XYZ file of C-alpha atoms in Angstrom:
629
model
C -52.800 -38.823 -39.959
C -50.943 -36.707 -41.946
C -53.192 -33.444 -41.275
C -52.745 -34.518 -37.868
C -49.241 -34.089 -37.459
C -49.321 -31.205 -39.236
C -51.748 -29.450 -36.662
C -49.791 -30.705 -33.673
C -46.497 -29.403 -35.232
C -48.290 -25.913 -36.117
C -48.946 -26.045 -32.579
C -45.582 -26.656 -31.431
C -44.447 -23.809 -33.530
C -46.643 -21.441 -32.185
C -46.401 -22.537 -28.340
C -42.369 -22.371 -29.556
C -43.028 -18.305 -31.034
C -44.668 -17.491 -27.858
C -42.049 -18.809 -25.618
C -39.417 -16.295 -27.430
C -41.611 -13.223 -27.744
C -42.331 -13.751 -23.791
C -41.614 -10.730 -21.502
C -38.408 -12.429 -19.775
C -38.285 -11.358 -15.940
C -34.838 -8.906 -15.280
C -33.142 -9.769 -12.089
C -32.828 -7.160 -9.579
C -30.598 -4.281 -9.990
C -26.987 -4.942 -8.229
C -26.567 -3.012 -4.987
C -23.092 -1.628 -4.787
C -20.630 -2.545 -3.884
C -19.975 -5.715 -5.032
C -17.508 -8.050 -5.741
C -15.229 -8.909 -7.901
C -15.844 -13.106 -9.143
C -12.584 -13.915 -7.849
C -13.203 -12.748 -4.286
C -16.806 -14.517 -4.757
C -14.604 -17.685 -5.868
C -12.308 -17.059 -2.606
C -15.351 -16.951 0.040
C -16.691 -20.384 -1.678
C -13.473 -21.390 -0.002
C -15.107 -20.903 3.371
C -12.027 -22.508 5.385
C -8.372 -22.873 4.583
C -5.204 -23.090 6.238
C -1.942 -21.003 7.636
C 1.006 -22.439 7.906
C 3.758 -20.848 10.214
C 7.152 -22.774 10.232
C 10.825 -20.724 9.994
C 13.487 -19.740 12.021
C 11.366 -19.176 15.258
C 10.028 -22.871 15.067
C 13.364 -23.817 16.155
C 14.611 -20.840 18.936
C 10.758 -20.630 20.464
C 10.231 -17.045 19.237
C 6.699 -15.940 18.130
C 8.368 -12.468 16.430
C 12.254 -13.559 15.343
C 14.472 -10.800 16.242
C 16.197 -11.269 12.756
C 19.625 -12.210 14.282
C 19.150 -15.967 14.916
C 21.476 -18.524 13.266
C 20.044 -19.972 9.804
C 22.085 -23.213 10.824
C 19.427 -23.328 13.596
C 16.663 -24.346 11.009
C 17.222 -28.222 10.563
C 13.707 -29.954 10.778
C 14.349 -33.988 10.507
C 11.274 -35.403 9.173
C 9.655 -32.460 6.721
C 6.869 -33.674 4.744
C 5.242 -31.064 2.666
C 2.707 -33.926 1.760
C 2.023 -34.470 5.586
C 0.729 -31.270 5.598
C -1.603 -31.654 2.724
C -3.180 -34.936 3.628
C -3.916 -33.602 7.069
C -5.645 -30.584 5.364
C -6.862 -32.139 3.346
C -8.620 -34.653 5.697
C -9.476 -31.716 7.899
C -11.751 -29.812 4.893
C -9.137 -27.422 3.940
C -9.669 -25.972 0.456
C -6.134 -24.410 0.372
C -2.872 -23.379 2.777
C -0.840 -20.117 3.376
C 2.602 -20.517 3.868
C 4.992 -17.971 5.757
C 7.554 -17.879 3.267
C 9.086 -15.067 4.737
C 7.830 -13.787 8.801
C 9.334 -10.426 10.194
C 12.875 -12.165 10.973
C 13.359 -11.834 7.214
C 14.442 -15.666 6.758
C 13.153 -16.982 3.610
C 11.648 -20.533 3.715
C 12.964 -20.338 -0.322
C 16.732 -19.845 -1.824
C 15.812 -16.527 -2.434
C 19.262 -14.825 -4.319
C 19.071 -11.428 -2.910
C 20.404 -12.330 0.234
C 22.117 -15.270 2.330
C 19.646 -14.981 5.092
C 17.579 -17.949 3.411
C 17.202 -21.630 3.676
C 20.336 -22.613 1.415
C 22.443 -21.454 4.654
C 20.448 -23.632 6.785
C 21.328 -27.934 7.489
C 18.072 -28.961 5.273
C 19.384 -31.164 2.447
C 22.496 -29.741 3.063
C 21.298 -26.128 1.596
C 19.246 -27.626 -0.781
C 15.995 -27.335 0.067
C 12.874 -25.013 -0.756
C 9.927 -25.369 1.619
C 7.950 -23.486 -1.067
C 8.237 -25.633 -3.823
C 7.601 -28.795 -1.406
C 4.566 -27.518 -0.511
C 3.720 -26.324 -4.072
C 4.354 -30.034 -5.169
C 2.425 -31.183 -2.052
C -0.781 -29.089 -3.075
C -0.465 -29.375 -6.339
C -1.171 -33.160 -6.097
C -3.407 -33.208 -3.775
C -5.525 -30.797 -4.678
C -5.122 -28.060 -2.706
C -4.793 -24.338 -3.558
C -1.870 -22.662 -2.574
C -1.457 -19.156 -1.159
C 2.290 -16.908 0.273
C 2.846 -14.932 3.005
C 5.552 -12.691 2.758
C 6.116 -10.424 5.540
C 6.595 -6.269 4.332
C 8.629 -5.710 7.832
C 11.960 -7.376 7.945
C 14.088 -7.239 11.145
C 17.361 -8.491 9.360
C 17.822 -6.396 6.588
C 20.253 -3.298 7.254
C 18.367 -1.206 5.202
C 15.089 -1.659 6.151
C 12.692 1.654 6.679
C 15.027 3.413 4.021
C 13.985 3.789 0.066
C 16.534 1.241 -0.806
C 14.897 -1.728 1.091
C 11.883 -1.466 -1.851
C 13.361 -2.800 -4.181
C 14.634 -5.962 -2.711
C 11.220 -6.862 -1.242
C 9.542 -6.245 -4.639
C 12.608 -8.701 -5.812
C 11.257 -10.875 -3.237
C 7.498 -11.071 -3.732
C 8.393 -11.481 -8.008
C 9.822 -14.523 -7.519
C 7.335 -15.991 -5.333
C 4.453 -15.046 -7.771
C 6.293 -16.227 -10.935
C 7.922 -19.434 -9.956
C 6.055 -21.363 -8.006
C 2.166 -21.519 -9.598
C -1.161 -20.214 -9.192
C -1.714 -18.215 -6.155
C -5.302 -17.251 -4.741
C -3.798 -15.422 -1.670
C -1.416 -12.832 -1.249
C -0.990 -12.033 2.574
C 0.621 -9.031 3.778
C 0.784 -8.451 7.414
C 0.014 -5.695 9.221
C 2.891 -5.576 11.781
C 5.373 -2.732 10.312
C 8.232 -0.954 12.374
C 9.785 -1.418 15.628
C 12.589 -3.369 17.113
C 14.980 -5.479 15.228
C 18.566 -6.465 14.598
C 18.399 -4.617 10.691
C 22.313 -5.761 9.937
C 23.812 -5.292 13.602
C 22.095 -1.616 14.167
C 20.088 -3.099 16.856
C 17.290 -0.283 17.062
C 14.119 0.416 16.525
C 12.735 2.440 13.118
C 9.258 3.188 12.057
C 7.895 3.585 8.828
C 4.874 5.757 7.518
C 2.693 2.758 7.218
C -0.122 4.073 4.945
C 2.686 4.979 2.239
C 6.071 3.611 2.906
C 5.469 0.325 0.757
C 4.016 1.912 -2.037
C 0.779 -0.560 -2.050
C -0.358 1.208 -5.622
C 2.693 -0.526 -7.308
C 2.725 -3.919 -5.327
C -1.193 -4.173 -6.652
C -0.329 -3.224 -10.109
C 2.556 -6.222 -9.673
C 0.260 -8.328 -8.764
C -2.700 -7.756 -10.617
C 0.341 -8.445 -13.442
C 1.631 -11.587 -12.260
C -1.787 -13.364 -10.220
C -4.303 -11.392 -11.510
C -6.794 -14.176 -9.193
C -5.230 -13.732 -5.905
C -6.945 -12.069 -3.782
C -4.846 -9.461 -1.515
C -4.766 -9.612 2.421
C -3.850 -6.654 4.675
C -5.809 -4.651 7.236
C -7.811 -2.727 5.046
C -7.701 -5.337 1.504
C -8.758 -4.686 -1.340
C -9.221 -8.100 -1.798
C -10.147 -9.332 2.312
C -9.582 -7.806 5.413
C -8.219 -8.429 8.624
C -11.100 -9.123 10.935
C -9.592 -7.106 14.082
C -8.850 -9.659 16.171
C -6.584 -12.945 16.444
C -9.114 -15.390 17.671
C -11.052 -16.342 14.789
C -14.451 -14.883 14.868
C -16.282 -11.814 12.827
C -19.147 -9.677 14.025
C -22.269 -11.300 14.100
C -23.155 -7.614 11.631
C -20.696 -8.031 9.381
C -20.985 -6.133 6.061
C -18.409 -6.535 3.158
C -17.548 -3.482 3.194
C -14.648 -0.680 3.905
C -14.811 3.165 3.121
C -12.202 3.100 0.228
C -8.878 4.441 0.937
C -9.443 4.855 4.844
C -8.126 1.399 6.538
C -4.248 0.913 6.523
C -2.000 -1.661 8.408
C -1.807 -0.245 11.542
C -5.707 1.521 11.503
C -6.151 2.538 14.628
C -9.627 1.901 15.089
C -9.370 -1.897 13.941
C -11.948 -2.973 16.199
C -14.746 -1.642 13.277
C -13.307 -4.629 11.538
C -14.923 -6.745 13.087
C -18.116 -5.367 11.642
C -17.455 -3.607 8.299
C -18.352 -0.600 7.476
C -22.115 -0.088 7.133
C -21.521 2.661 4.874
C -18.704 1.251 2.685
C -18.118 1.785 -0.764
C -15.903 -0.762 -1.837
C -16.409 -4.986 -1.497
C -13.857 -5.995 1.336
C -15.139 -9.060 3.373
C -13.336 -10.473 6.593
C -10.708 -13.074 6.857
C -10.837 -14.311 10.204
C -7.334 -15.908 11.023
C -6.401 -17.636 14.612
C -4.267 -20.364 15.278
C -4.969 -23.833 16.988
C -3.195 -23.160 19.782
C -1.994 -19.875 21.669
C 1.037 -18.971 19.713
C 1.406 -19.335 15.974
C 4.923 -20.671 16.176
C 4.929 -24.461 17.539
C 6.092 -24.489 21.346
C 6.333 -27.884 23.299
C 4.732 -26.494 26.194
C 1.877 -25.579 23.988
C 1.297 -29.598 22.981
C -1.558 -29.769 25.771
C -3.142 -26.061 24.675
C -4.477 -27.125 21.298
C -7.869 -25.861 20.515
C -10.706 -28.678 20.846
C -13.020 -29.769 18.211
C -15.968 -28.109 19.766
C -13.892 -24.604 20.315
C -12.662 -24.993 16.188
C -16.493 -25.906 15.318
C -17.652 -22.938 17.655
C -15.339 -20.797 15.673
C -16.502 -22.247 12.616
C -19.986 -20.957 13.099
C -18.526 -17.272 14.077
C -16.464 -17.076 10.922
C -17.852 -18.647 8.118
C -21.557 -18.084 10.059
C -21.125 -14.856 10.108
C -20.140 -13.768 6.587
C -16.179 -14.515 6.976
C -13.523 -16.566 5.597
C -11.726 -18.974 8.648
C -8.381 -19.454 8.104
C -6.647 -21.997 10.889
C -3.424 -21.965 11.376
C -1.110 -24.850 12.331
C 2.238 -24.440 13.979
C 4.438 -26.726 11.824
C 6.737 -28.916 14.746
C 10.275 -28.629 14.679
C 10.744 -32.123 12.804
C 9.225 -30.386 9.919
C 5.280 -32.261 10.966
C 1.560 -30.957 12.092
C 1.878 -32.119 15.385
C -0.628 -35.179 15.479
C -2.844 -33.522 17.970
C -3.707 -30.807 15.847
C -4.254 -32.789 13.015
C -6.305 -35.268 14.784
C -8.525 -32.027 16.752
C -8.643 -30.671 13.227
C -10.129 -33.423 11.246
C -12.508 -34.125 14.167
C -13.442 -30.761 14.014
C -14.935 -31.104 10.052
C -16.443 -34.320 11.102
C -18.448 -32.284 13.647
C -19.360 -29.405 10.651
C -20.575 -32.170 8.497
C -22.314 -33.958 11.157
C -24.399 -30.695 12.081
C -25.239 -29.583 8.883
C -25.492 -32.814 7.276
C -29.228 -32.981 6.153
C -31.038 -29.725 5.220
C -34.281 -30.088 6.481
C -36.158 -28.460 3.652
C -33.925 -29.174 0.692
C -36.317 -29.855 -2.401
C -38.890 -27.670 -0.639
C -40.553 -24.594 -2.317
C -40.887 -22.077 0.438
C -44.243 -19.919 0.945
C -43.183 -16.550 0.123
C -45.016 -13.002 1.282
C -43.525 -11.396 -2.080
C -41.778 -13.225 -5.175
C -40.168 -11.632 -8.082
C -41.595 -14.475 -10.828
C -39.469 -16.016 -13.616
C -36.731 -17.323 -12.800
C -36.651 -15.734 -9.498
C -38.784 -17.932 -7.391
C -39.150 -19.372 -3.885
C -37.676 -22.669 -5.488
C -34.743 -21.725 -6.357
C -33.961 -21.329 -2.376
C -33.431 -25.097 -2.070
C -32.376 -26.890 -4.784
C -28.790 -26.451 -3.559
C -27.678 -24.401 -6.271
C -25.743 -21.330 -5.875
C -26.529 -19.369 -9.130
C -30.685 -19.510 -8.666
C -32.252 -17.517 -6.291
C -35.168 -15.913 -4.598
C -35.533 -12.529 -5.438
C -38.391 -9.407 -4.582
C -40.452 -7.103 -6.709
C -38.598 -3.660 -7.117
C -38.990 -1.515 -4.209
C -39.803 -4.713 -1.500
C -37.077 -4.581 0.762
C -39.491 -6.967 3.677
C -40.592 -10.316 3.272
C -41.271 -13.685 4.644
C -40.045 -17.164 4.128
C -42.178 -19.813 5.433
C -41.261 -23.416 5.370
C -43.947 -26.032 7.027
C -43.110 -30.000 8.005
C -45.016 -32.647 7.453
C -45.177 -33.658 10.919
C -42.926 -31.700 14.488
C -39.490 -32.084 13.498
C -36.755 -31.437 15.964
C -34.481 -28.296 14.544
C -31.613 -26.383 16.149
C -29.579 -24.799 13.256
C -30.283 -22.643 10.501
C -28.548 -21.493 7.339
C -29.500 -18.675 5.545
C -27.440 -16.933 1.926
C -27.357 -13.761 0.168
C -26.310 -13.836 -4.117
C -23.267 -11.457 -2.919
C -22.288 -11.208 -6.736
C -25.641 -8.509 -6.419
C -24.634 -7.054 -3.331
C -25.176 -7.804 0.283
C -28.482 -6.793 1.154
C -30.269 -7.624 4.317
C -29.725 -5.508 7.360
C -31.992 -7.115 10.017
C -34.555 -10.153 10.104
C -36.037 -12.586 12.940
C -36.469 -16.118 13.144
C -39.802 -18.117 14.223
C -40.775 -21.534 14.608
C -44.353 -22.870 14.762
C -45.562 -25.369 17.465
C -49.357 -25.589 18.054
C -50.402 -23.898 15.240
C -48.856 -20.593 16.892
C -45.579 -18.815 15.486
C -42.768 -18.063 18.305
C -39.942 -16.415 18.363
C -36.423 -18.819 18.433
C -34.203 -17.663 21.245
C -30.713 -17.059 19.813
C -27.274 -15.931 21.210
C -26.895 -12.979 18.799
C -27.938 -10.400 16.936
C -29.813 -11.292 13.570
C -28.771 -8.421 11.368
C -27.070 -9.034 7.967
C -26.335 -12.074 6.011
C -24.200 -11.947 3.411
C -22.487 -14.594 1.548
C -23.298 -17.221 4.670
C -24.857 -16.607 7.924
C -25.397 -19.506 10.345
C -27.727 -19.963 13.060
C -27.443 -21.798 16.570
C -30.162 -22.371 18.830
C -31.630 -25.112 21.665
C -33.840 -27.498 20.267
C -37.222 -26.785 19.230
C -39.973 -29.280 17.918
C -41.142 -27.329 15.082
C -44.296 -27.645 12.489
C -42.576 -24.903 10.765
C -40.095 -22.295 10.292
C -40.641 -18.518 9.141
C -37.767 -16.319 8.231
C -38.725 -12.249 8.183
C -36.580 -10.053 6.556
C -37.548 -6.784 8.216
C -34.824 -4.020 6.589
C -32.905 -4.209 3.225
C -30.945 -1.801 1.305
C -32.667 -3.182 -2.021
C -34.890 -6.161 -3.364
C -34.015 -9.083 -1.026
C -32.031 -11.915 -3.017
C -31.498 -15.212 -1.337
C -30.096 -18.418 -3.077
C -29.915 -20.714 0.085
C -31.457 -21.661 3.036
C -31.003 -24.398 5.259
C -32.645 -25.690 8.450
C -31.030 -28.527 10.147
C -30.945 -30.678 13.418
C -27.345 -30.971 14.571
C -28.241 -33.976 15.923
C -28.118 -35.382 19.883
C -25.110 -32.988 21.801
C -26.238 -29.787 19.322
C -28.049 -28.823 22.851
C -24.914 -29.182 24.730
C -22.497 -28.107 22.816
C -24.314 -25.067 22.170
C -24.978 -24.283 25.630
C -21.328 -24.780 26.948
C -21.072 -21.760 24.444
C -23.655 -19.704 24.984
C -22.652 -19.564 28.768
C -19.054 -18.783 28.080
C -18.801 -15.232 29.633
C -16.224 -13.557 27.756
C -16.051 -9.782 28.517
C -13.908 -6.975 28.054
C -12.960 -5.246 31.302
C -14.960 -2.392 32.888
C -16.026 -0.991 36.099
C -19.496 -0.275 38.043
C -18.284 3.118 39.312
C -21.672 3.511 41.523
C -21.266 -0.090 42.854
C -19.326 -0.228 46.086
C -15.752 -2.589 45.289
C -16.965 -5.664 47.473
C -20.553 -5.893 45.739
C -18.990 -5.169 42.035
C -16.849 -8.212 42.890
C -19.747 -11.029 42.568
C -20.740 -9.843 38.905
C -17.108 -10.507 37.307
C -15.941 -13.420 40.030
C -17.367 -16.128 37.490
C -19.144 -17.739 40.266
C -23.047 -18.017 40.207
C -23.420 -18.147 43.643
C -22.285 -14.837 44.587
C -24.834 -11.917 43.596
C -24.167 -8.063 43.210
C -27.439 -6.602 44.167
C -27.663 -2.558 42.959
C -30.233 -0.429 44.534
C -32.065 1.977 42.430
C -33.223 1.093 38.655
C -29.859 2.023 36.745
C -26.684 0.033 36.829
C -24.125 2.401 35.085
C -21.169 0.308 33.422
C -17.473 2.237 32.211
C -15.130 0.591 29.638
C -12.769 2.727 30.665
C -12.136 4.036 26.914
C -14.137 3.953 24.116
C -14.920 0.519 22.582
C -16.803 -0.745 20.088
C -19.598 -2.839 21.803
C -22.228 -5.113 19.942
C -23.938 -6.890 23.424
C -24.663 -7.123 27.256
C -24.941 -10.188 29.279
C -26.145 -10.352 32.521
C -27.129 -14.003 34.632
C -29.886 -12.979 37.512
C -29.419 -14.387 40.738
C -29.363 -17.768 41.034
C -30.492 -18.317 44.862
C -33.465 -19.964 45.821
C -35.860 -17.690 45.495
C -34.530 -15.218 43.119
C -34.141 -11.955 43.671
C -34.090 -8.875 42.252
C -35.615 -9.865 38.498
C -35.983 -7.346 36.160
C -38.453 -7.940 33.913
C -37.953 -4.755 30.636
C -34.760 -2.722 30.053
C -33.733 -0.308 28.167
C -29.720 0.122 27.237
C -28.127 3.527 26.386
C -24.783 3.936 25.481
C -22.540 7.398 25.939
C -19.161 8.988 25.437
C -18.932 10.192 29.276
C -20.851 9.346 32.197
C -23.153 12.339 32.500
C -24.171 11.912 28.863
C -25.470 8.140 28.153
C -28.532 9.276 26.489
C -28.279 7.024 22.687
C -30.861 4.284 23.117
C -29.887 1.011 21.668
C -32.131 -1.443 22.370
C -35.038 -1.866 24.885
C -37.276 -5.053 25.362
C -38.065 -7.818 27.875
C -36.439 -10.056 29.625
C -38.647 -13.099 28.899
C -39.544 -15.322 31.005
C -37.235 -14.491 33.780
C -39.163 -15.256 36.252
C -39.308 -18.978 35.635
C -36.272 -19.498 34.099
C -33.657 -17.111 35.307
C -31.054 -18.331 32.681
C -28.244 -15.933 31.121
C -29.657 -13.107 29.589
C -28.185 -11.541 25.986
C -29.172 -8.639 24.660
C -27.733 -7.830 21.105
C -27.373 -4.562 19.106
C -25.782 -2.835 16.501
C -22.351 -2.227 17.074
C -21.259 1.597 18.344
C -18.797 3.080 19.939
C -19.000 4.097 23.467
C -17.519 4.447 26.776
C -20.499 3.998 28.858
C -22.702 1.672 29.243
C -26.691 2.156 31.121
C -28.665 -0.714 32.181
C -32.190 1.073 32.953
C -34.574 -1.568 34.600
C -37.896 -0.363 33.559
C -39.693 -2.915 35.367
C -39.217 -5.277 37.556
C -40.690 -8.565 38.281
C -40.582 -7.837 42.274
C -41.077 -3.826 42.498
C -39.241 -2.116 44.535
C -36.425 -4.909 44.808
C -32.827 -4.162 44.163
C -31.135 -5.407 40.737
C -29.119 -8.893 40.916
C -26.692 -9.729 39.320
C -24.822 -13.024 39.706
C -22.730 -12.147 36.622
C -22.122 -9.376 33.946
C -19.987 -9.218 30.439
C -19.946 -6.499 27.424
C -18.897 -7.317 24.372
């Protein structure tokens, strides 16, 4: 027995020696640029909260002038801890507070000047909204985040050199008295009209340089070296380009260094990154529950519904963004109980949707793998620090996922391991059904990833699910993937949606005025039929565009059909010639449902619509109704 054990052991040993003289598999290379861990940290956030509550609350401003009465502010029932347990209950991981908005009136006793809450009724000068809500988060677990407004329309000298000093007073105090920040938010609305001590007049500012951003950083790189910094152009997030809560479905993480300031003028690229980017910037998407982001009474019936907060939800976070909702604190110091209601019935619809991951536990069947630790596995076992990774050089592959028997899917979820880089510039979606692959009919383009990209479609009854990753600026790295069914109104909720025809504005400047009329009169009844095979479409400037929508006529029979396109886009009319997508319009002639064709995001004026064939030849083009966006 003795020999025995001593054989085994040697055994042991060896299998032991081997194990550490192995050839350990490198991860990929990182593709730059990439982030910093405490902006990876931030978009593991995925939604938090704005609060906006001051001066305007209470004299139904949305931009204070800077001359209203601080006696005005004198909420009745303020409840800092309100706030948080709504948030709280709603899925918020932290809340932004305007400590001070463009009026200049500071939500905290801030010394250097007497335009701040100590003049106000509040505890009879007593009070500091910032530290209640510091108090409030820290006990319930929520991280806390300022904004403090660079523009003040109150202070006499603001727009000269001597105004610098007393905001830099302003933003020290906030980021040494009152905790851990992981926000710092610094609007991009500088200059203009506003009281400034009595002057009543309006001064601008160079906004690239008047602030001195170089310093502020170094402050606060000092002071909360994890915050992350907000402004149009970062360096910690970005603005997203818009005020209504959604990103690009392309949306890289990236800016050109150095070339986006508040004010950019071309803030629409926002929405989308810049492809070519050298430094790690990702979106922020910000948009408030209901139109204004001051609380108004007539606003009480306006609040955004669950389903519009969860269809946000999917264009934010979905697409590689941050959401951040804001609420419009009430003027007896409350979240109004509408929005907090909407709000917490909006997570419950998140978590009902993605609740059960189809193929968690799964090991995926994979057209390349990387070995060691780099395998298919590590794509579901709901960890974020394992992933799936290529050979060097393999910059295509496909994920394959089979059921045991049809399951019913309508959602998918698919991650990038950003703290490598973001990677993946297009891939497609199939299901299986009948032992043939088909394509999954989505609502937008399926370009990058990112840190999160989510995935709506109508229901399917799947045997499988293949993901192909088509383009890649380096070896493809993906830690997660989900496929899901959102359960019995996914269909519906999705398809109120889908069929939501949002545009910008244009003209058909070959279409006589009566016939252009039935494509933008939202009614499916009326049809603009265009003879000829090109519809020609003007913006009327030059927009960035990322999709056409068109829904065919919709009279028994239908009429003018067409069957493959091709879309060119232009700078003036007579030169449209850049050719950004061409296919089919499948199945048209069955189901003549609203039509979306997605593409990479460019700039143009003009928009071409060439019918290459149509189902009927010879018919004109109908058009019941048309949107760009």
């Amino acid at each position: 027995m003795k020999n025995r054990f001593s054989w085994m052991s040697a055994l042991a040993c060896a299998a032991w020696l081997a194990s550490c003289t192995a050839t350990k598999v490198a991860p990929p290379e990182a593709v730059l640029p990439i982030p910093e861990p405490k902006q990876v940290t931030w978009q593991k956030m995925e939604t938090y909260a704005f609060i906006h509550f001051g001066l305007n609350t209470f004299n139904d401003r949305e931009w204070g002038y800077g001359d209203s009465d601080p006696k005005t502010f004198n909420p009745t029932r303020l409840d800092c801890e309100q706030w948080a347990q709504t948030l709280v209950a709603a899925g918020m991981k932290g809340v932004i507070l305007t400590a001070k908005h463009h009026d200049g009136f500071c939500l905290w006793p801030f010394e250097g000047t007497d335009y701040n809450i100590s003049q106000s009724p509040y505890k009879d000068g007593k009070g500091n909204v910032v530290r209640e809500l510091a108090d409030a988060c820290q006990k319930y677990g929520l991280k806390l985040a300022l904004y403090l407004s660079p523009w003040d329309r109150h202070q006499a000298n603001y727009g000269t050199p001597d105004y610098l000093p007393y905001f830099y007073a302003q933003l020290r105090d906030l980021m040494t008295n009152y905790g851990e920040m992981f926000e710092v938010w610094f609007d991009g609305a500088n200059g203009g009209d506003g009281w400034y001590g009595g002057a009543k007049e309006a001064r601008t500012i160079d906004r690239k340089n008047y602030y001195n951003y170089p310093r502020i950083y170094e402050m606060l790189d000092s002071l909360q070296p994890q915050a992350i910094i907000f402004s149009d152009g970062g360096p910690g997030c970005r603005w997203v380009g818009n005020e209504r809560g959604f990103a690009g479905a392309t949306n890289w993480s990236f800016l050109r260094k150095g070339e986006v300031y508040a004010g950019y003028p071309r803030y629409y690229e926002l929405q989308y990154g810049h492809a070519d980017g050298n430094q790690w910037v990702p979106a922020e998407c910000d948009v408030s529950i209901r139109p204004g982001w001051f609380y108004h009474p007539e606003e009480d019936g306006r609040v955004k519904t669950p389903e519009q907060l969860l269809d946000l939800y999917y264009r934010s976070v979905g697409h590689n963004a941050t959401l951040l909702l804001n609420f419009p604190v009430d003027r007896e110091g409350l979240i109004h109980p509408t929005d907090s209601a909407y709000a917490v019935q909006f997570r419950q619809l998140v978590l009902q949707e993605l609740q059960t991951n189809l193929v968690a536990g799964q090991r995926a069947k994979v057209s390349n793998e990387r070995g060691g630790d780099y395998v298919a596995a590590a794509m579901t076992d709901d960890d974020y620090d394992t992933f799936w990774a290529t050979e060097d050089g393999v910059t295509t592959a496909d994920i394959e996922f089979s059921f045991p028997h049809p399951q019913r899917i309508n959602r998918l979820m698919l991650q990038e391991y950003i703290p490598l880089g973001q990677r993946v510039k297009a891939f497609t979606v199939e299901y299986q059904q009948g032992g043939k692959w088909l394509p999954v009919r989505l609502n937008e383009e399926t370009t990058t990833i990112g840190y999160k990209r989510l995935l709506r479609f109508e229901s399917v009854e799947a045997e499988g699910v293949r993901i192909c990753i088509t383009d890649a600026r380096g070896p493809l790295c993906i830690n997660n993937v989900g496929v899901y069914d959102a359960g019995p109104n996914a269909d519906r909720i999705f398809t109120e949606t889908k069929n939501k025809l949002e545009s910008l504005p244009f003209t058909l400047p070959d279409v006589p005025e009566a016939a252009a009329t039935a494509a933008t009169d939202r009614d499916e009844g009326t049809t603009c039929f265009v003879d000829g095979d090109e519809l020609l479409i003007d913006l009327g400037d030059e927009r960035f565009i990322s999709s056409f929508h068109f829904l065919p006529d919709q009279q028994e029979p239908n009429r003018g059909l067409i069957a493959n396109y091709e879309l060119s886009v232009g700078a003036t009319a007579d030169a449209v010639t850049t050719v950004v997508k061409t296919g089919e319009f499948s199945n048209i002639q069955n189901n003549p449902i609203l039509q979306s064709v997605y593409f990479t995001p460019v700039s143009a004026r003009f928009l071409r619509l060439k019918a290459t064939r149509m189902i009927q030849e010879g018919e004109a083009m109908g058009f019941a109704e048309i949107a760009v966006k």
